[in-house]
PDB file of C-alpha atoms in Angstrom:
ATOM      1  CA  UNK A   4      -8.498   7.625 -49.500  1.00 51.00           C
ATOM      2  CA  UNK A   5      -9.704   4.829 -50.983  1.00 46.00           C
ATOM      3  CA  UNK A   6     -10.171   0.838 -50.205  1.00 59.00           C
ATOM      4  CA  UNK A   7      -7.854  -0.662 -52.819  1.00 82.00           C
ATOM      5  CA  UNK A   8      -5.877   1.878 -54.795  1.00 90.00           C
ATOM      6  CA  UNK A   9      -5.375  -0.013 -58.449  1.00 91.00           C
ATOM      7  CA  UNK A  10      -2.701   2.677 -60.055  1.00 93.00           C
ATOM      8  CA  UNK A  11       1.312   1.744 -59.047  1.00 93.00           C
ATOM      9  CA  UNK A  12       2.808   3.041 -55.560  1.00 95.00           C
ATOM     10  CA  UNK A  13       6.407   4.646 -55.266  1.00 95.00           C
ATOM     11  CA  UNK A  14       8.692   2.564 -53.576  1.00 93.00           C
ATOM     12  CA  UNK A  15       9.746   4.625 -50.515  1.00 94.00           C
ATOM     13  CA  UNK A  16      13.692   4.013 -50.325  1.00 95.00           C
ATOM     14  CA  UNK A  17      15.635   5.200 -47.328  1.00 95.00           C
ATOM     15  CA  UNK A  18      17.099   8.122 -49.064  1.00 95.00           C
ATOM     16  CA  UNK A  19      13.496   9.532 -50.099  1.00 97.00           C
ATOM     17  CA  UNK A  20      11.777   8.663 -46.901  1.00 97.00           C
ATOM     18  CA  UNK A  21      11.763  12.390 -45.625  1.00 98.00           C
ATOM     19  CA  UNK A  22       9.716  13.187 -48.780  1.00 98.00           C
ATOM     20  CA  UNK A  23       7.185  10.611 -48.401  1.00 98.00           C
ATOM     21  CA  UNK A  24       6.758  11.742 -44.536  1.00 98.00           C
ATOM     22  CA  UNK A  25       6.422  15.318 -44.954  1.00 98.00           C
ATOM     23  CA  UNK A  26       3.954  14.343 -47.715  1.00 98.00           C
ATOM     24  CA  UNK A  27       1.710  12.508 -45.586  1.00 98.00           C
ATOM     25  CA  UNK A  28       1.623  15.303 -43.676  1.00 98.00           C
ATOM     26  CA  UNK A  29       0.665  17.480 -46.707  1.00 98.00           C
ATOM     27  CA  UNK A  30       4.098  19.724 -46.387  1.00 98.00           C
ATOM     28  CA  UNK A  31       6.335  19.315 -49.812  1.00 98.00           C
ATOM     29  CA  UNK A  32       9.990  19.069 -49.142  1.00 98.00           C
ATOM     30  CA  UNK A  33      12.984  18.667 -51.396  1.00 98.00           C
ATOM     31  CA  UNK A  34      16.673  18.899 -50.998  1.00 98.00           C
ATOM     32  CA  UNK A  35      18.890  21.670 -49.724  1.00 98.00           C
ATOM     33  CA  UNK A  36      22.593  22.042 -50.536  1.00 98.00           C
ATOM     34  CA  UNK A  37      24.460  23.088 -47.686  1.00 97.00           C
ATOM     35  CA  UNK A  38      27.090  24.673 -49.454  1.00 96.00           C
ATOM     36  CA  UNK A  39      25.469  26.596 -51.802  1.00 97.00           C
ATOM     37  CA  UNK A  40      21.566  26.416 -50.966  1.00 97.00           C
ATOM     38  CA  UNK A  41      20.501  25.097 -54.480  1.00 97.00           C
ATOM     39  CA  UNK A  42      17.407  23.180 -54.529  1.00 98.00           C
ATOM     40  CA  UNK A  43      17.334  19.339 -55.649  1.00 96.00           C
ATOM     41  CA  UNK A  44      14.762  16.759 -56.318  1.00 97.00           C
ATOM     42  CA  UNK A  45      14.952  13.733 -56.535  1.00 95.00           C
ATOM     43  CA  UNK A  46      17.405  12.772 -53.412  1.00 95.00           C
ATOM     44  CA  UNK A  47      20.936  12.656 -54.550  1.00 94.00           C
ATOM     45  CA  UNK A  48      24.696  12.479 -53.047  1.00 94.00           C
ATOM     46  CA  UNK A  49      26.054  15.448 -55.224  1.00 95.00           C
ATOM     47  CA  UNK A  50      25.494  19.060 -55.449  1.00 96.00           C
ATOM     48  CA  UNK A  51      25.392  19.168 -59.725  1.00 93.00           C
ATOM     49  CA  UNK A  52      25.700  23.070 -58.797  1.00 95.00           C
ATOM     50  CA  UNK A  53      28.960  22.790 -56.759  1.00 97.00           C
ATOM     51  CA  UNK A  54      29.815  19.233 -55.694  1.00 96.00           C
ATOM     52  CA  UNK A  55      28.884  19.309 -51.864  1.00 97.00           C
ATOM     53  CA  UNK A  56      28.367  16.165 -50.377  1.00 96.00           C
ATOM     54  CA  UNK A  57      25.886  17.935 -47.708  1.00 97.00           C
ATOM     55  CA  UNK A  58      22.155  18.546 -47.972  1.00 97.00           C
ATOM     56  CA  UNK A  59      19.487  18.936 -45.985  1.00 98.00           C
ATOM     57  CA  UNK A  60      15.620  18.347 -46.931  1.00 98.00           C
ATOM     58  CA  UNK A  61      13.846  21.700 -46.658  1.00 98.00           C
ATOM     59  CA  UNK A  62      10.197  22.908 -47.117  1.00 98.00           C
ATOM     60  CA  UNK A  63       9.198  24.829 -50.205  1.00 98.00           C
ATOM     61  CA  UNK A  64       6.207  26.805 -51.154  1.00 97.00           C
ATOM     62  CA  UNK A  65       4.874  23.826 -53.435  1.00 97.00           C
ATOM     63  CA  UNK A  66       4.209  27.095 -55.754  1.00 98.00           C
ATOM     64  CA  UNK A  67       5.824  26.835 -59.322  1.00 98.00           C
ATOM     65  CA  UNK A  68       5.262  27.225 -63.144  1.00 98.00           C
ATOM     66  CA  UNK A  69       4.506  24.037 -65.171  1.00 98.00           C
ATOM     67  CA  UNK A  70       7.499  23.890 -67.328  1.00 98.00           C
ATOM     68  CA  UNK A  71       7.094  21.270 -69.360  1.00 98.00           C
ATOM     69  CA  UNK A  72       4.263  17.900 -69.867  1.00 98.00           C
ATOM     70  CA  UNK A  73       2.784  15.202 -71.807  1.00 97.00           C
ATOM     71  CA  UNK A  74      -0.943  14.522 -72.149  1.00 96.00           C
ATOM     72  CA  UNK A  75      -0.791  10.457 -71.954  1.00 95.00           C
ATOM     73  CA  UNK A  76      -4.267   9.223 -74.332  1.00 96.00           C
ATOM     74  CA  UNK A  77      -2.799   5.288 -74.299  1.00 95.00           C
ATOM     75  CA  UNK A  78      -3.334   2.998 -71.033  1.00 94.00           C
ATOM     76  CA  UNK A  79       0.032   1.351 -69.628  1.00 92.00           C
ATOM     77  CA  UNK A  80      -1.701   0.630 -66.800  1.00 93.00           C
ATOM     78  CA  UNK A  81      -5.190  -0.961 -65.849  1.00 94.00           C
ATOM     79  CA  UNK A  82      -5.202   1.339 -63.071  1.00 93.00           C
ATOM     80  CA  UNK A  83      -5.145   4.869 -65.287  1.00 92.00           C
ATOM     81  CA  UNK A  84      -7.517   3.622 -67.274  1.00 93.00           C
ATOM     82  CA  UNK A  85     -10.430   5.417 -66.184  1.00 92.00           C
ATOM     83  CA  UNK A  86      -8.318   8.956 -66.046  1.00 91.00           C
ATOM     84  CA  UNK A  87      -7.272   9.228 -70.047  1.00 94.00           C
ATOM     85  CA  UNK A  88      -6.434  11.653 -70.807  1.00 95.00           C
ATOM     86  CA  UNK A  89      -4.669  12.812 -68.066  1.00 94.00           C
ATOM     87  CA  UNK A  90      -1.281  15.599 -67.654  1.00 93.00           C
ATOM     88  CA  UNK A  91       2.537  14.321 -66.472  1.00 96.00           C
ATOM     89  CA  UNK A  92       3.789  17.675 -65.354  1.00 98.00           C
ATOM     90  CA  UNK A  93       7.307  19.389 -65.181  1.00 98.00           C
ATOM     91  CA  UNK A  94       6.515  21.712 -62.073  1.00 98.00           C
ATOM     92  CA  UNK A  95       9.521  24.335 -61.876  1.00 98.00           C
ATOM     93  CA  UNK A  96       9.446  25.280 -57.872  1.00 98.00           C
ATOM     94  CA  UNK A  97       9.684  28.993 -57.028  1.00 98.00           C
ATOM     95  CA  UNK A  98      12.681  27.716 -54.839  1.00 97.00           C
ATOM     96  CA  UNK A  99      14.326  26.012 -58.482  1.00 96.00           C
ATOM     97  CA  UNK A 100      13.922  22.736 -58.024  1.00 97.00           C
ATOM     98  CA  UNK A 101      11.777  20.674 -60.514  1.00 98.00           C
ATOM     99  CA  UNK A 102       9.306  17.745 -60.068  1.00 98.00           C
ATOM    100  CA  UNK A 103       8.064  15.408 -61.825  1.00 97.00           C
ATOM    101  CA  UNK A 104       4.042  14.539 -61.070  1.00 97.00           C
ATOM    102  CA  UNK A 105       0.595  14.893 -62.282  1.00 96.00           C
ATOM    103  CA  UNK A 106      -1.838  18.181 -62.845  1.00 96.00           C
ATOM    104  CA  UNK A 107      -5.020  17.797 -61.866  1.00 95.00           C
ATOM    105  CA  UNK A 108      -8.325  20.078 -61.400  1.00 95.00           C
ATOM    106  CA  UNK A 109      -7.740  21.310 -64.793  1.00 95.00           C
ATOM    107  CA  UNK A 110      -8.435  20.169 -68.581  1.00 95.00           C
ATOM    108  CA  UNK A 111      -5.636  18.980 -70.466  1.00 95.00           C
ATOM    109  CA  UNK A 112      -6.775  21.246 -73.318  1.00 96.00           C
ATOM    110  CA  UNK A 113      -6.341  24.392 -71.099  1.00 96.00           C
ATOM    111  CA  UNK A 114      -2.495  23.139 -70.162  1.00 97.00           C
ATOM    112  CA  UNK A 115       0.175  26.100 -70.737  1.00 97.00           C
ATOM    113  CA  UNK A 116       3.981  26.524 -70.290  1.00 98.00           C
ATOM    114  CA  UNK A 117       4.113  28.943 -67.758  1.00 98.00           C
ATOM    115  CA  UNK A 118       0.903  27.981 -66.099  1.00 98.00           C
ATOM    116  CA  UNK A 119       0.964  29.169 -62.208  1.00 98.00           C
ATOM    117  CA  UNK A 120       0.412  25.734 -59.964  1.00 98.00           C
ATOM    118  CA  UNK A 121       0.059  24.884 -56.777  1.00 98.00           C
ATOM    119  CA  UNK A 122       0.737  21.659 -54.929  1.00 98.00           C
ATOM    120  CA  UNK A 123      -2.172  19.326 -53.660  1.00 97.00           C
ATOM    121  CA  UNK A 124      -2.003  16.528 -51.850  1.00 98.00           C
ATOM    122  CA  UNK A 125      -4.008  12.766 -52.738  1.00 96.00           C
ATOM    123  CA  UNK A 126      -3.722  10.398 -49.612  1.00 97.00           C
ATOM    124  CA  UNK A 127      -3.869   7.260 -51.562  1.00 96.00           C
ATOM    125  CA  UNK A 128      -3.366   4.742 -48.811  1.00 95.00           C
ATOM    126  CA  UNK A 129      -2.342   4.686 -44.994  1.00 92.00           C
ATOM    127  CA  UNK A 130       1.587   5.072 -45.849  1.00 92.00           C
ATOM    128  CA  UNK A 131       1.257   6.915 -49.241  1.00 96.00           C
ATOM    129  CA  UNK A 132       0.205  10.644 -49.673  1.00 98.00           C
ATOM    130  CA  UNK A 133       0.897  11.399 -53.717  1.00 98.00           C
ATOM    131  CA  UNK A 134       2.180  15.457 -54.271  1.00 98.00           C
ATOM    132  CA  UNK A 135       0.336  16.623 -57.295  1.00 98.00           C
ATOM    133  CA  UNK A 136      -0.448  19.996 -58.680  1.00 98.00           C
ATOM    134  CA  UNK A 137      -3.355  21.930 -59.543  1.00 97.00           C
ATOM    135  CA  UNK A 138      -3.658  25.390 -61.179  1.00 98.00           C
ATOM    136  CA  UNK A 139      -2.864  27.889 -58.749  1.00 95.00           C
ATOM    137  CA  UNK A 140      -5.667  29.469 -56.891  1.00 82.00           C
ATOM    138  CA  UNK A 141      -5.932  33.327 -57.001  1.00 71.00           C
ATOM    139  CA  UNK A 142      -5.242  35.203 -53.991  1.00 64.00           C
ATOM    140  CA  UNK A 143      -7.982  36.805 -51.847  1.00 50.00           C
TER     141      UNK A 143
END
């Protein structure tokens, strides 16, 4: 972790605060329909599978399959400057649901659809802990 972290926090809202915990504790959780056991991230009210009202945050595997990404080469920020180029990630979850985050440990030129990931964790400061995803390790 370091002193003064210069890139944009998340604001941790009430309804995403079970995220942000498990996080910190380097578990990934997402949402749980209780009515039909879809997977959800972000947080939300609604079921978009069947319309419960009733969820539950549940661990995953933070295993998945990048399905989609962007390779950002322009600074928005002061604080990525030092990290162009650098991957925004699609991670498809084994469990369904899909995140949004960053890949690291890998070259943006080796990037695939499909590519096998894993999540890892960045403790950034004392309250944050940013999910991210690297390429998945092979067994053994």
């Amino acid at each position: 972790m370091t002193a003064a972290y210069a890139k944009p926090l998340p604001q941790i809202t009430r309804e995403m605060a079970p995220f942000w915990e498990a996080a910190r504790r380097h578990e990934l959780v997402v949402q749980r329909c209780r009515g039909c056991g879809a997977y959800r991230f972000p947080a939300r009210d609604l079921c978009s599978r069947c319309l419960s009202r009733e969820a539950e945050w549940a661990p995953v595997s933070g295993r998945g399959a990048v399905f989609s990404y962007a390779i950002m080469h322009q600074v928005y920020h002061p604080g990525f400057a030092d990290a162009v180029p650098y991957a925004i990630v699609v991670v498809e979850l084994e469990e369904g649901a899909r995140m949004i985050s960053n890949l690291v440990d890998c070259p943006v030129e080796r990037i695939e659809i499909g590519m096998p990931v894993e999540a890892a964790f960045e403790p950034v400061t004392p309250e944050v802990t940013l999910p991210k995803f690297r390429p998945r390790r092979a067994a053994g």
